[in-house]
Structures are given as structure tokens and as C-alpha cells.
mmCIF file of the C-alpha atoms, coordinates in Angstrom:
data_MODEL
# 
_entry.id   MODEL 
# 
loop_
_atom_site.group_PDB 
_atom_site.id 
_atom_site.type_symbol 
_atom_site.label_atom_id 
_atom_site.label_alt_id 
_atom_site.label_comp_id 
_atom_site.label_asym_id 
_atom_site.label_entity_id 
_atom_site.label_seq_id 
_atom_site.pdbx_PDB_ins_code 
_atom_site.Cartn_x 
_atom_site.Cartn_y 
_atom_site.Cartn_z 
_atom_site.occupancy 
_atom_site.B_iso_or_equiv 
_atom_site.pdbx_formal_charge 
_atom_site.auth_seq_id 
_atom_site.auth_comp_id 
_atom_site.auth_asym_id 
_atom_site.auth_atom_id 
_atom_site.pdbx_PDB_model_num 
ATOM 1   C CA . MET A 1 1   ? -18.010 -9.871  19.615 1.00 0.00 ? 1   MET A CA 1 
ATOM 2   C CA . LYS A 1 2   ? -15.616 -12.483 18.449 1.00 0.00 ? 2   LYS A CA 1 
ATOM 3   C CA . HIS A 1 3   ? -13.997 -10.359 15.748 1.00 0.00 ? 3   HIS A CA 1 
ATOM 4   C CA . LEU A 1 4   ? -12.022 -7.904  17.730 1.00 0.00 ? 4   LEU A CA 1 
ATOM 5   C CA . ILE A 1 5   ? -9.031  -6.254  17.061 1.00 0.00 ? 5   ILE A CA 1 
ATOM 6   C CA . THR A 1 6   ? -7.126  -5.402  17.915 1.00 0.00 ? 6   THR A CA 1 
ATOM 7   C CA . ILE A 1 7   ? -5.600  -5.382  19.336 1.00 0.00 ? 7   ILE A CA 1 
ATOM 8   C CA . ALA A 1 8   ? -5.677  -4.743  17.935 1.00 0.00 ? 8   ALA A CA 1 
ATOM 9   C CA . PHE A 1 9   ? -5.034  -5.998  19.372 1.00 0.00 ? 9   PHE A CA 1 
ATOM 10  C CA . GLY A 1 10  ? -3.299  -2.659  19.331 1.00 0.00 ? 10  GLY A CA 1 
ATOM 11  C CA . CYS A 1 11  ? -3.776  -4.507  21.417 1.00 0.00 ? 11  CYS A CA 1 
ATOM 12  C CA . LEU A 1 12  ? -2.373  -3.616  20.672 1.00 0.00 ? 12  LEU A CA 1 
ATOM 13  C CA . CYS A 1 13  ? -0.146  -3.205  17.932 1.00 0.00 ? 13  CYS A CA 1 
ATOM 14  C CA . PHE A 1 14  ? -0.680  -3.561  14.510 1.00 0.00 ? 14  PHE A CA 1 
ATOM 15  C CA . PHE A 1 15  ? -0.343  -4.568  11.117 1.00 0.00 ? 15  PHE A CA 1 
ATOM 16  C CA . CYS A 1 16  ? 0.129   -4.709  7.442  1.00 0.00 ? 16  CYS A CA 1 
ATOM 17  C CA . PHE A 1 17  ? 1.762   -5.815  4.268  1.00 0.00 ? 17  PHE A CA 1 
ATOM 18  C CA . SER A 1 18  ? 4.171   -4.687  1.565  1.00 0.00 ? 18  SER A CA 1 
ATOM 19  C CA . CYS A 1 19  ? 6.887   -6.195  -0.700 1.00 0.00 ? 19  CYS A CA 1 
ATOM 20  C CA . SER A 1 20  ? 8.907   -6.772  -3.811 1.00 0.00 ? 20  SER A CA 1 
ATOM 21  C CA . SER A 1 21  ? 9.853   -10.413 -4.136 1.00 0.00 ? 21  SER A CA 1 
ATOM 22  C CA . ALA A 1 22  ? 8.453   -13.405 -5.994 1.00 0.00 ? 22  ALA A CA 1 
ATOM 23  C CA . ILE A 1 23  ? 8.531   -15.375 -2.764 1.00 0.00 ? 23  ILE A CA 1 
ATOM 24  C CA . THR A 1 24  ? 6.115   -14.707 0.052  1.00 0.00 ? 24  THR A CA 1 
ATOM 25  C CA . GLU A 1 25  ? 7.953   -13.624 3.198  1.00 0.00 ? 25  GLU A CA 1 
ATOM 26  C CA . ILE A 1 26  ? 6.933   -12.792 6.754  1.00 0.00 ? 26  ILE A CA 1 
ATOM 27  C CA . HIS A 1 27  ? 8.634   -9.548  7.764  1.00 0.00 ? 27  HIS A CA 1 
ATOM 28  C CA . ASP A 1 28  ? 7.214   -9.152  11.263 1.00 0.00 ? 28  ASP A CA 1 
ATOM 29  C CA . ILE A 1 29  ? 4.806   -10.830 13.653 1.00 0.00 ? 29  ILE A CA 1 
ATOM 30  C CA . ARG A 1 30  ? 2.818   -9.547  16.636 1.00 0.00 ? 30  ARG A CA 1 
ATOM 31  C CA . SER A 1 31  ? 0.954   -11.619 19.194 1.00 0.00 ? 31  SER A CA 1 
ATOM 32  C CA . ALA A 1 32  ? -0.919  -10.913 22.413 1.00 0.00 ? 32  ALA A CA 1 
ATOM 33  C CA . LEU A 1 33  ? -3.010  -12.799 24.933 1.00 0.00 ? 33  LEU A CA 1 
ATOM 34  C CA . LEU A 1 34  ? -6.468  -11.237 25.263 1.00 0.00 ? 34  LEU A CA 1 
ATOM 35  C CA . TYR A 1 35  ? -8.216  -11.483 28.619 1.00 0.00 ? 35  TYR A CA 1 
ATOM 36  C CA . ASP A 1 36  ? -11.776 -10.747 27.507 1.00 0.00 ? 36  ASP A CA 1 
ATOM 37  C CA . PHE A 1 37  ? -14.348 -9.832  30.151 1.00 0.00 ? 37  PHE A CA 1 
ATOM 38  C CA . GLN A 1 38  ? -17.847 -10.029 28.695 1.00 0.00 ? 38  GLN A CA 1 
ATOM 39  C CA . SER A 1 39  ? -21.118 -9.110  30.410 1.00 0.00 ? 39  SER A CA 1 
ATOM 40  C CA . GLY A 1 40  ? -20.861 -11.062 33.653 1.00 0.00 ? 40  GLY A CA 1 
ATOM 41  C CA . GLN A 1 41  ? -18.504 -12.503 36.272 1.00 0.00 ? 41  GLN A CA 1 
ATOM 42  C CA . ASN A 1 42  ? -18.665 -15.962 34.702 1.00 0.00 ? 42  ASN A CA 1 
ATOM 43  C CA . ASP A 1 43  ? -18.589 -14.749 31.104 1.00 0.00 ? 43  ASP A CA 1 
ATOM 44  C CA . ARG A 1 44  ? -14.865 -14.560 30.410 1.00 0.00 ? 44  ARG A CA 1 
ATOM 45  C CA . ARG A 1 45  ? -12.899 -15.637 27.372 1.00 0.00 ? 45  ARG A CA 1 
ATOM 46  C CA . LEU A 1 46  ? -9.187  -16.138 26.929 1.00 0.00 ? 46  LEU A CA 1 
ATOM 47  C CA . ARG A 1 47  ? -8.119  -15.587 23.326 1.00 0.00 ? 47  ARG A CA 1 
ATOM 48  C CA . LEU A 1 48  ? -4.966  -15.109 21.318 1.00 0.00 ? 48  LEU A CA 1 
ATOM 49  C CA . ALA A 1 49  ? -4.353  -12.424 18.701 1.00 0.00 ? 49  ALA A CA 1 
ATOM 50  C CA . VAL A 1 50  ? -1.672  -13.138 16.090 1.00 0.00 ? 50  VAL A CA 1 
ATOM 51  C CA . TYR A 1 51  ? -0.870  -10.963 13.053 1.00 0.00 ? 51  TYR A CA 1 
ATOM 52  C CA . ALA A 1 52  ? 1.908   -11.198 10.480 1.00 0.00 ? 52  ALA A CA 1 
ATOM 53  C CA . ARG A 1 53  ? 3.253   -8.552  8.099  1.00 0.00 ? 53  ARG A CA 1 
ATOM 54  C CA . LEU A 1 54  ? 3.901   -10.022 4.671  1.00 0.00 ? 54  LEU A CA 1 
ATOM 55  C CA . ASN A 1 55  ? 5.766   -8.752  1.618  1.00 0.00 ? 55  ASN A CA 1 
ATOM 56  C CA . GLU A 1 56  ? 4.087   -7.625  -1.606 1.00 0.00 ? 56  GLU A CA 1 
ATOM 57  C CA . ALA A 1 57  ? 4.305   -11.077 -3.109 1.00 0.00 ? 57  ALA A CA 1 
ATOM 58  C CA . ALA A 1 58  ? 1.526   -12.164 -0.764 1.00 0.00 ? 58  ALA A CA 1 
ATOM 59  C CA . GLU A 1 59  ? -1.950  -12.217 -2.259 1.00 0.00 ? 59  GLU A CA 1 
ATOM 60  C CA . SER A 1 60  ? -4.974  -10.892 -0.400 1.00 0.00 ? 60  SER A CA 1 
ATOM 61  C CA . GLY A 1 61  ? -5.957  -14.460 0.359  1.00 0.00 ? 61  GLY A CA 1 
ATOM 62  C CA . GLY A 1 62  ? -4.495  -17.690 1.654  1.00 0.00 ? 62  GLY A CA 1 
ATOM 63  C CA . PHE A 1 63  ? -4.727  -19.036 5.174  1.00 0.00 ? 63  PHE A CA 1 
ATOM 64  C CA . LEU A 1 64  ? -2.759  -19.331 8.404  1.00 0.00 ? 64  LEU A CA 1 
ATOM 65  C CA . GLN A 1 65  ? -1.816  -22.229 10.636 1.00 0.00 ? 65  GLN A CA 1 
ATOM 66  C CA . ILE A 1 66  ? -0.432  -21.887 14.158 1.00 0.00 ? 66  ILE A CA 1 
ATOM 67  C CA . ARG A 1 67  ? 1.308   -24.788 15.875 1.00 0.00 ? 67  ARG A CA 1 
ATOM 68  C CA . SER A 1 68  ? 1.632   -25.079 19.636 1.00 0.00 ? 68  SER A CA 1 
ATOM 69  C CA . PRO A 1 69  ? 5.083   -25.576 21.242 1.00 0.00 ? 69  PRO A CA 1 
ATOM 70  C CA . ALA A 1 70  ? 4.707   -29.357 21.415 1.00 0.00 ? 70  ALA A CA 1 
ATOM 71  C CA . SER A 1 71  ? 3.209   -29.424 17.873 1.00 0.00 ? 71  SER A CA 1 
ATOM 72  C CA . ASP A 1 72  ? 0.342   -31.504 19.237 1.00 0.00 ? 72  ASP A CA 1 
ATOM 73  C CA . TYR A 1 73  ? -2.254  -28.813 18.540 1.00 0.00 ? 73  TYR A CA 1 
ATOM 74  C CA . VAL A 1 74  ? -2.735  -26.800 15.353 1.00 0.00 ? 74  VAL A CA 1 
ATOM 75  C CA . TRP A 1 75  ? -5.083  -23.889 14.735 1.00 0.00 ? 75  TRP A CA 1 
ATOM 76  C CA . THR A 1 76  ? -6.162  -23.196 11.146 1.00 0.00 ? 76  THR A CA 1 
ATOM 77  C CA . VAL A 1 77  ? -7.417  -19.703 10.291 1.00 0.00 ? 77  VAL A CA 1 
ATOM 78  C CA . GLU A 1 78  ? -9.111  -20.230 6.933  1.00 0.00 ? 78  GLU A CA 1 
ATOM 79  C CA . LYS A 1 79  ? -10.294 -16.652 6.499  1.00 0.00 ? 79  LYS A CA 1 
ATOM 80  C CA . PRO A 1 80  ? -7.828  -14.361 8.282  1.00 0.00 ? 80  PRO A CA 1 
ATOM 81  C CA . LEU A 1 81  ? -8.457  -10.661 8.681  1.00 0.00 ? 81  LEU A CA 1 
ATOM 82  C CA . PHE A 1 82  ? -6.455  -8.156  6.660  1.00 0.00 ? 82  PHE A CA 1 
ATOM 83  C CA . VAL A 1 83  ? -5.856  -5.070  8.811  1.00 0.00 ? 83  VAL A CA 1 
ATOM 84  C CA . GLN A 1 84  ? -4.589  -1.810  7.359  1.00 0.00 ? 84  GLN A CA 1 
ATOM 85  C CA . ASP A 1 85  ? -2.423  0.357   9.619  1.00 0.00 ? 85  ASP A CA 1 
ATOM 86  C CA . ALA A 1 86  ? -3.034  3.857   8.293  1.00 0.00 ? 86  ALA A CA 1 
ATOM 87  C CA . ALA A 1 87  ? -0.122  5.291   10.282 1.00 0.00 ? 87  ALA A CA 1 
ATOM 88  C CA . SER A 1 88  ? 2.544   3.069   8.702  1.00 0.00 ? 88  SER A CA 1 
ATOM 89  C CA . GLY A 1 89  ? 0.830   2.079   5.482  1.00 0.00 ? 89  GLY A CA 1 
ATOM 90  C CA . TYR A 1 90  ? 1.377   -1.600  6.251  1.00 0.00 ? 90  TYR A CA 1 
ATOM 91  C CA . THR A 1 91  ? -1.197  -4.388  5.996  1.00 0.00 ? 91  THR A CA 1 
ATOM 92  C CA . TRP A 1 92  ? -1.206  -7.265  8.458  1.00 0.00 ? 92  TRP A CA 1 
ATOM 93  C CA . ILE A 1 93  ? -2.908  -10.656 8.190  1.00 0.00 ? 93  ILE A CA 1 
ATOM 94  C CA . GLY A 1 94  ? -4.144  -12.610 11.176 1.00 0.00 ? 94  GLY A CA 1 
ATOM 95  C CA . SER A 1 95  ? -6.880  -13.216 13.700 1.00 0.00 ? 95  SER A CA 1 
ATOM 96  C CA . SER A 1 96  ? -7.879  -11.944 17.143 1.00 0.00 ? 96  SER A CA 1 
ATOM 97  C CA . ASP A 1 97  ? -10.170 -14.879 17.876 1.00 0.00 ? 97  ASP A CA 1 
ATOM 98  C CA . ILE A 1 98  ? -7.883  -17.861 18.394 1.00 0.00 ? 98  ILE A CA 1 
ATOM 99  C CA . VAL A 1 99  ? -9.285  -19.895 21.290 1.00 0.00 ? 99  VAL A CA 1 
ATOM 100 C CA . PRO A 1 100 ? -7.320  -22.150 23.675 1.00 0.00 ? 100 PRO A CA 1 
ATOM 101 C CA . PRO A 1 101 ? -7.017  -25.938 23.303 1.00 0.00 ? 101 PRO A CA 1 
ATOM 102 C CA . PRO A 1 102 ? -9.542  -28.095 25.194 1.00 0.00 ? 102 PRO A CA 1 
ATOM 103 C CA . GLU A 1 103 ? -7.566  -27.759 28.435 1.00 0.00 ? 103 GLU A CA 1 
ATOM 104 C CA . GLY A 1 104 ? -8.531  -24.080 28.461 1.00 0.00 ? 104 GLY A CA 1 
ATOM 105 C CA . PHE A 1 105 ? -5.166  -22.306 28.281 1.00 0.00 ? 105 PHE A CA 1 
ATOM 106 C CA . PHE A 1 106 ? -2.335  -21.647 25.840 1.00 0.00 ? 106 PHE A CA 1 
ATOM 107 C CA . PRO A 1 107 ? 0.893   -23.439 26.802 1.00 0.00 ? 107 PRO A CA 1 
ATOM 108 C CA . SER A 1 108 ? 3.880   -21.132 27.073 1.00 0.00 ? 108 SER A CA 1 
ATOM 109 C CA . GLY A 1 109 ? 6.816   -21.534 24.725 1.00 0.00 ? 109 GLY A CA 1 
ATOM 110 C CA . ARG A 1 110 ? 7.711   -21.193 21.068 1.00 0.00 ? 110 ARG A CA 1 
ATOM 111 C CA . TYR A 1 111 ? 4.851   -21.227 18.535 1.00 0.00 ? 111 TYR A CA 1 
ATOM 112 C CA . THR A 1 112 ? 5.104   -21.592 14.768 1.00 0.00 ? 112 THR A CA 1 
ATOM 113 C CA . LEU A 1 113 ? 3.030   -19.531 12.332 1.00 0.00 ? 113 LEU A CA 1 
ATOM 114 C CA . ILE A 1 114 ? 2.671   -20.838 8.771  1.00 0.00 ? 114 ILE A CA 1 
ATOM 115 C CA . TYR A 1 115 ? 1.184   -18.754 5.963  1.00 0.00 ? 115 TYR A CA 1 
ATOM 116 C CA . THR A 1 116 ? 0.024   -20.552 2.801  1.00 0.00 ? 116 THR A CA 1 
ATOM 117 C CA . ASP A 1 117 ? -0.813  -18.299 -0.136 1.00 0.00 ? 117 ASP A CA 1 
ATOM 118 C CA . GLU A 1 118 ? -3.419  -18.978 -2.820 1.00 0.00 ? 118 GLU A CA 1 
ATOM 119 C CA . ALA A 1 119 ? -0.793  -20.707 -4.983 1.00 0.00 ? 119 ALA A CA 1 
ATOM 120 C CA . GLY A 1 120 ? 0.023   -23.139 -2.167 1.00 0.00 ? 120 GLY A CA 1 
ATOM 121 C CA . LYS A 1 121 ? 3.422   -21.609 -1.320 1.00 0.00 ? 121 LYS A CA 1 
ATOM 122 C CA . LYS A 1 122 ? 4.271   -21.679 2.377  1.00 0.00 ? 122 LYS A CA 1 
ATOM 123 C CA . THR A 1 123 ? 6.394   -19.500 4.623  1.00 0.00 ? 123 THR A CA 1 
ATOM 124 C CA . GLU A 1 124 ? 6.766   -19.714 8.377  1.00 0.00 ? 124 GLU A CA 1 
ATOM 125 C CA . THR A 1 125 ? 8.214   -18.020 11.414 1.00 0.00 ? 125 THR A CA 1 
ATOM 126 C CA . GLY A 1 126 ? 8.098   -18.396 15.177 1.00 0.00 ? 126 GLY A CA 1 
ATOM 127 C CA . PHE A 1 127 ? 6.942   -16.347 18.151 1.00 0.00 ? 127 PHE A CA 1 
ATOM 128 C CA . ASP A 1 128 ? 7.080   -16.815 21.908 1.00 0.00 ? 128 ASP A CA 1 
ATOM 129 C CA . MET A 1 129 ? 4.101   -17.019 24.247 1.00 0.00 ? 129 MET A CA 1 
ATOM 130 C CA . GLU A 1 130 ? 4.266   -16.044 27.902 1.00 0.00 ? 130 GLU A CA 1 
ATOM 131 C CA . GLU A 1 131 ? 2.571   -18.146 30.567 1.00 0.00 ? 131 GLU A CA 1 
ATOM 132 C CA . CYS A 1 132 ? -1.189  -17.587 30.807 1.00 0.00 ? 132 CYS A CA 1 
ATOM 133 C CA . LYS A 1 133 ? -2.633  -16.141 34.001 1.00 0.00 ? 133 LYS A CA 1 
ATOM 134 C CA . SER A 1 134 ? -5.999  -16.790 35.596 1.00 0.00 ? 134 SER A CA 1 
ATOM 135 C CA . PHE A 1 135 ? -8.543  -13.995 35.316 1.00 0.00 ? 135 PHE A CA 1 
ATOM 136 C CA . ASP A 1 136 ? -8.675  -13.696 39.106 1.00 0.00 ? 136 ASP A CA 1 
ATOM 137 C CA . GLY A 1 137 ? -4.883  -13.487 39.234 1.00 0.00 ? 137 GLY A CA 1 
ATOM 138 C CA . LEU A 1 138 ? -4.540  -10.560 36.828 1.00 0.00 ? 138 LEU A CA 1 
ATOM 139 C CA . ASP A 1 139 ? -2.742  -7.527  38.251 1.00 0.00 ? 139 ASP A CA 1 
ATOM 140 C CA . LEU A 1 140 ? -4.271  -4.591  36.399 1.00 0.00 ? 140 LEU A CA 1 
ATOM 141 C CA . GLY A 1 141 ? -1.442  -2.404  37.721 1.00 0.00 ? 141 GLY A CA 1 
ATOM 142 C CA . GLU A 1 142 ? 0.787   -4.079  35.119 1.00 0.00 ? 142 GLU A CA 1 
ATOM 143 C CA . TYR A 1 143 ? -1.397  -2.728  32.315 1.00 0.00 ? 143 TYR A CA 1 
ATOM 144 C CA . THR A 1 144 ? -0.018  0.746   31.856 1.00 0.00 ? 144 THR A CA 1 
ATOM 145 C CA . GLU A 1 145 ? -1.791  1.873   28.673 1.00 0.00 ? 145 GLU A CA 1 
ATOM 146 C CA . LYS A 1 146 ? -5.524  2.541   28.511 1.00 0.00 ? 146 LYS A CA 1 
ATOM 147 C CA . ARG A 1 147 ? -7.576  3.019   25.363 1.00 0.00 ? 147 ARG A CA 1 
ATOM 148 C CA . LEU A 1 148 ? -11.252 3.322   24.585 1.00 0.00 ? 148 LEU A CA 1 
ATOM 149 C CA . GLY A 1 149 ? -12.141 1.053   21.674 1.00 0.00 ? 149 GLY A CA 1 
ATOM 150 C CA . ILE A 1 150 ? -15.228 1.794   19.595 1.00 0.00 ? 150 ILE A CA 1 
ATOM 151 C CA . PHE A 1 151 ? -16.869 -1.210  17.893 1.00 0.00 ? 151 PHE A CA 1 
ATOM 152 C CA . ASN A 1 152 ? -19.701 -1.912  15.488 1.00 0.00 ? 152 ASN A CA 1 
ATOM 153 C CA . GLU A 1 153 ? -22.522 -4.373  16.129 1.00 0.00 ? 153 GLU A CA 1 
ATOM 154 C CA . SER A 1 154 ? -20.454 -7.292  14.797 1.00 0.00 ? 154 SER A CA 1 
ATOM 155 C CA . GLY A 1 155 ? -17.607 -6.554  17.209 1.00 0.00 ? 155 GLY A CA 1 
ATOM 156 C CA . ILE A 1 156 ? -15.260 -5.069  14.598 1.00 0.00 ? 156 ILE A CA 1 
ATOM 157 C CA . LEU A 1 157 ? -12.967 -2.390  16.014 1.00 0.00 ? 157 LEU A CA 1 
ATOM 158 C CA . LEU A 1 158 ? -13.652 0.947   14.308 1.00 0.00 ? 158 LEU A CA 1 
ATOM 159 C CA . GLY A 1 159 ? -11.095 3.054   16.156 1.00 0.00 ? 159 GLY A CA 1 
ATOM 160 C CA . TYR A 1 160 ? -9.679  4.231   19.463 1.00 0.00 ? 160 TYR A CA 1 
ATOM 161 C CA . ARG A 1 161 ? -10.254 7.262   21.630 1.00 0.00 ? 161 ARG A CA 1 
ATOM 162 C CA . SER A 1 162 ? -7.727  8.198   24.291 1.00 0.00 ? 162 SER A CA 1 
ATOM 163 C CA . GLU A 1 163 ? -8.850  11.763  24.891 1.00 0.00 ? 163 GLU A CA 1 
ATOM 164 C CA . LYS A 1 164 ? -10.570 12.542  28.172 1.00 0.00 ? 164 LYS A CA 1 
ATOM 165 C CA . THR A 1 165 ? -13.054 14.908  26.563 1.00 0.00 ? 165 THR A CA 1 
ATOM 166 C CA . ASP A 1 166 ? -16.695 13.984  26.151 1.00 0.00 ? 166 ASP A CA 1 
ATOM 167 C CA . MET A 1 167 ? -18.034 12.920  22.771 1.00 0.00 ? 167 MET A CA 1 
ATOM 168 C CA . SER A 1 168 ? -21.776 12.753  22.223 1.00 0.00 ? 168 SER A CA 1 
ATOM 169 C CA . ALA A 1 169 ? -23.480 9.742   20.689 1.00 0.00 ? 169 ALA A CA 1 
ATOM 170 C CA . GLU A 1 170 ? -24.188 11.862  17.595 1.00 0.00 ? 170 GLU A CA 1 
ATOM 171 C CA . GLU A 1 171 ? -20.525 12.887  17.239 1.00 0.00 ? 171 GLU A CA 1 
ATOM 172 C CA . THR A 1 172 ? -19.448 9.274   17.683 1.00 0.00 ? 172 THR A CA 1 
ATOM 173 C CA . ALA A 1 173 ? -21.872 8.092   14.991 1.00 0.00 ? 173 ALA A CA 1 
ATOM 174 C CA . GLU A 1 174 ? -20.554 10.745  12.614 1.00 0.00 ? 174 GLU A CA 1 
ATOM 175 C CA . LYS A 1 175 ? -16.882 9.954   13.188 1.00 0.00 ? 175 LYS A CA 1 
ATOM 176 C CA . TYR A 1 176 ? -17.333 6.184   13.490 1.00 0.00 ? 176 TYR A CA 1 
ATOM 177 C CA . PRO A 1 177 ? -20.281 5.126   11.283 1.00 0.00 ? 177 PRO A CA 1 
ATOM 178 C CA . GLY A 1 178 ? -21.922 1.982   12.599 1.00 0.00 ? 178 GLY A CA 1 
ATOM 179 C CA . SER A 1 179 ? -20.576 2.415   16.152 1.00 0.00 ? 179 SER A CA 1 
ATOM 180 C CA . PHE A 1 180 ? -22.546 0.266   18.584 1.00 0.00 ? 180 PHE A CA 1 
ATOM 181 C CA . PHE A 1 181 ? -20.577 -0.217  21.809 1.00 0.00 ? 181 PHE A CA 1 
ATOM 182 C CA . THR A 1 182 ? -17.338 0.771   23.516 1.00 0.00 ? 182 THR A CA 1 
ATOM 183 C CA . ARG A 1 183 ? -14.809 -1.175  25.568 1.00 0.00 ? 183 ARG A CA 1 
ATOM 184 C CA . ILE A 1 184 ? -11.943 -0.033  27.735 1.00 0.00 ? 184 ILE A CA 1 
ATOM 185 C CA . ILE A 1 185 ? -8.791  -1.848  26.599 1.00 0.00 ? 185 ILE A CA 1 
ATOM 186 C CA . LEU A 1 186 ? -5.829  -2.114  28.981 1.00 0.00 ? 186 LEU A CA 1 
ATOM 187 C CA . ILE A 1 187 ? -2.478  -3.030  27.435 1.00 0.00 ? 187 ILE A CA 1 
ATOM 188 C CA . SER A 1 188 ? 0.527   -4.420  29.291 1.00 0.00 ? 188 SER A CA 1 
ATOM 189 C CA . GLU A 1 189 ? 3.800   -2.516  29.215 1.00 0.00 ? 189 GLU A CA 1 
ATOM 190 C CA . ASP A 1 190 ? 5.444   -5.167  27.023 1.00 0.00 ? 190 ASP A CA 1 
ATOM 191 C CA . GLY A 1 191 ? 2.431   -5.318  24.686 1.00 0.00 ? 191 GLY A CA 1 
ATOM 192 C CA . LEU A 1 192 ? 2.151   -9.107  25.046 1.00 0.00 ? 192 LEU A CA 1 
ATOM 193 C CA . SER A 1 193 ? -1.265  -9.132  26.690 1.00 0.00 ? 193 SER A CA 1 
ATOM 194 C CA . ALA A 1 194 ? -4.364  -6.978  26.984 1.00 0.00 ? 194 ALA A CA 1 
ATOM 195 C CA . VAL A 1 195 ? -7.472  -6.837  29.146 1.00 0.00 ? 195 VAL A CA 1 
ATOM 196 C CA . LEU A 1 196 ? -10.774 -6.045  27.470 1.00 0.00 ? 196 LEU A CA 1 
ATOM 197 C CA . ARG A 1 197 ? -13.303 -4.671  29.906 1.00 0.00 ? 197 ARG A CA 1 
ATOM 198 C CA . GLU A 1 198 ? -17.034 -5.343  29.600 1.00 0.00 ? 198 GLU A CA 1 
ATOM 199 C CA . PRO A 1 199 ? -18.776 -3.791  26.556 1.00 0.00 ? 199 PRO A CA 1 
ATOM 200 C CA . VAL A 1 200 ? -20.909 -0.707  27.132 1.00 0.00 ? 200 VAL A CA 1 
ATOM 201 C CA . PHE A 1 201 ? -23.553 0.043   24.536 1.00 0.00 ? 201 PHE A CA 1 
ATOM 202 C CA . ILE A 1 202 ? -23.685 3.535   23.093 1.00 0.00 ? 202 ILE A CA 1 
ATOM 203 C CA . GLU A 1 203 ? -26.971 5.215   23.858 1.00 0.00 ? 203 GLU A CA 1 
ATOM 204 C CA . ASP A 1 204 ? -27.947 8.804   24.579 1.00 0.00 ? 204 ASP A CA 1 
ATOM 205 C CA . GLY A 1 205 ? -25.187 10.704  26.342 1.00 0.00 ? 205 GLY A CA 1 
ATOM 206 C CA . SER A 1 206 ? -21.456 11.025  25.917 1.00 0.00 ? 206 SER A CA 1 
ATOM 207 C CA . VAL A 1 207 ? -19.089 8.248   25.036 1.00 0.00 ? 207 VAL A CA 1 
ATOM 208 C CA . GLN A 1 208 ? -17.093 9.074   28.136 1.00 0.00 ? 208 GLN A CA 1 
ATOM 209 C CA . ASN A 1 209 ? -20.155 8.554   30.317 1.00 0.00 ? 209 ASN A CA 1 
ATOM 210 C CA . GLN A 1 210 ? -20.840 5.327   28.465 1.00 0.00 ? 210 GLN A CA 1 
ATOM 211 C CA . GLY A 1 211 ? -17.496 3.773   29.338 1.00 0.00 ? 211 GLY A CA 1 
ATOM 212 C CA . GLY A 1 212 ? -14.836 6.137   28.062 1.00 0.00 ? 212 GLY A CA 1 
ATOM 213 C CA . VAL A 1 213 ? -11.411 6.783   29.477 1.00 0.00 ? 213 VAL A CA 1 
ATOM 214 C CA . ARG A 1 214 ? -11.849 8.427   32.844 1.00 0.00 ? 214 ARG A CA 1 
# 
């Protein structure tokens, strides 16, 4: 379930690319901390989702690097995801599976994102990270938006449902081919973090009864 999105992270948000210059440029960037509850009390994962919107000069390749505030830790995303936002027509490049440094948390402060295209040209921008919270210290009352994410067996987000109506397993399979499990996704008001509730596998019965928005 490591390939999520996000969030996309709507989480939260999301992403795309477009352009008209010979030089690769980053036009926008979105990031969010993902508090990921898996199947048990001790099975929790803190992750970071980061996506950048590039101009048309960007190829559908290249890689990303993310530097921590003190520049003493660098993440390299060799095969970033390209996410199409059908609503805006944009394409975003990034990852929803960036894990913390060995100390187990992401330091707060200013991060640097560097995109290197297939020709070796680089462009960079910065984004700010809020202070991480412990899982036990999360106040779910701060997460004002609720979505039901539908995923395939590999953990790829296929779509969202926010309606409170039931949808049978058959209807879900028809609308979202390959659907395998659902997760309730709670998004903070500022969009900078999200809580992913435990996955619920789609079996006989409605999606709502299998973990949908109540």
C-alpha cells in the first residue's frame, strides 16, 4: 500500500504539468504529511507526499531530490509518479511514499525540491514543512474534510467517493475497475496533513458498509 495518492494526497490536492518554454520550470508545489494507520495499533507509518507542477518543457521522465532544512538528509525519487488532474488538465510529478530519516520524523522548516530532467537540466524550489505530531497526539477534530478513497490491490488510488449513498461491490467494480479496498481519508483544513484510516477490503455488500463515509 505504499503507492498512495494522494493525496492525493488530495490529500489532498493535486497535480499536473503544462508549458511553453525551453527551460524546465516548477510552477507550483504541494506537500502534505500523511499519518497512515495500517491494520493494527502498532502498524503506523508517517510519510510525506510532495508533488510539483512543471511546464511543458519537462519530459515524462527525470527524477526528484528533496533536501531537508539542514541539508544533511536528501531523498532521491528515481521513478516519480505522474498524476493527471482531470479537473484542471494539469499533470503533477512526485511521490506519496517519502519516509522519514532514521530518527523517525521529518524536521520542520524549509525544504528544497530539485527536479532533474532526462537531459540533466535542473530546476528547484522550496516548500515549508510543519512540525510533525505523534500519532497518539493527533486531534482528528482538526481534520475537517472526509473522503472515501478507493484503491486497487497495489495501493494505487483509483478515485474518491464523498456521497453518503450506498454503492454495491458490483457497482464499485464497474466504476473503478480493479478496486480492492477502501480507506477513509481525513484532510486538515489547511491541506498540509492527512490521516489515512485502516484499509477495508471490498467484499460482498455496499462500499459504505465496508468503510464508506458515514
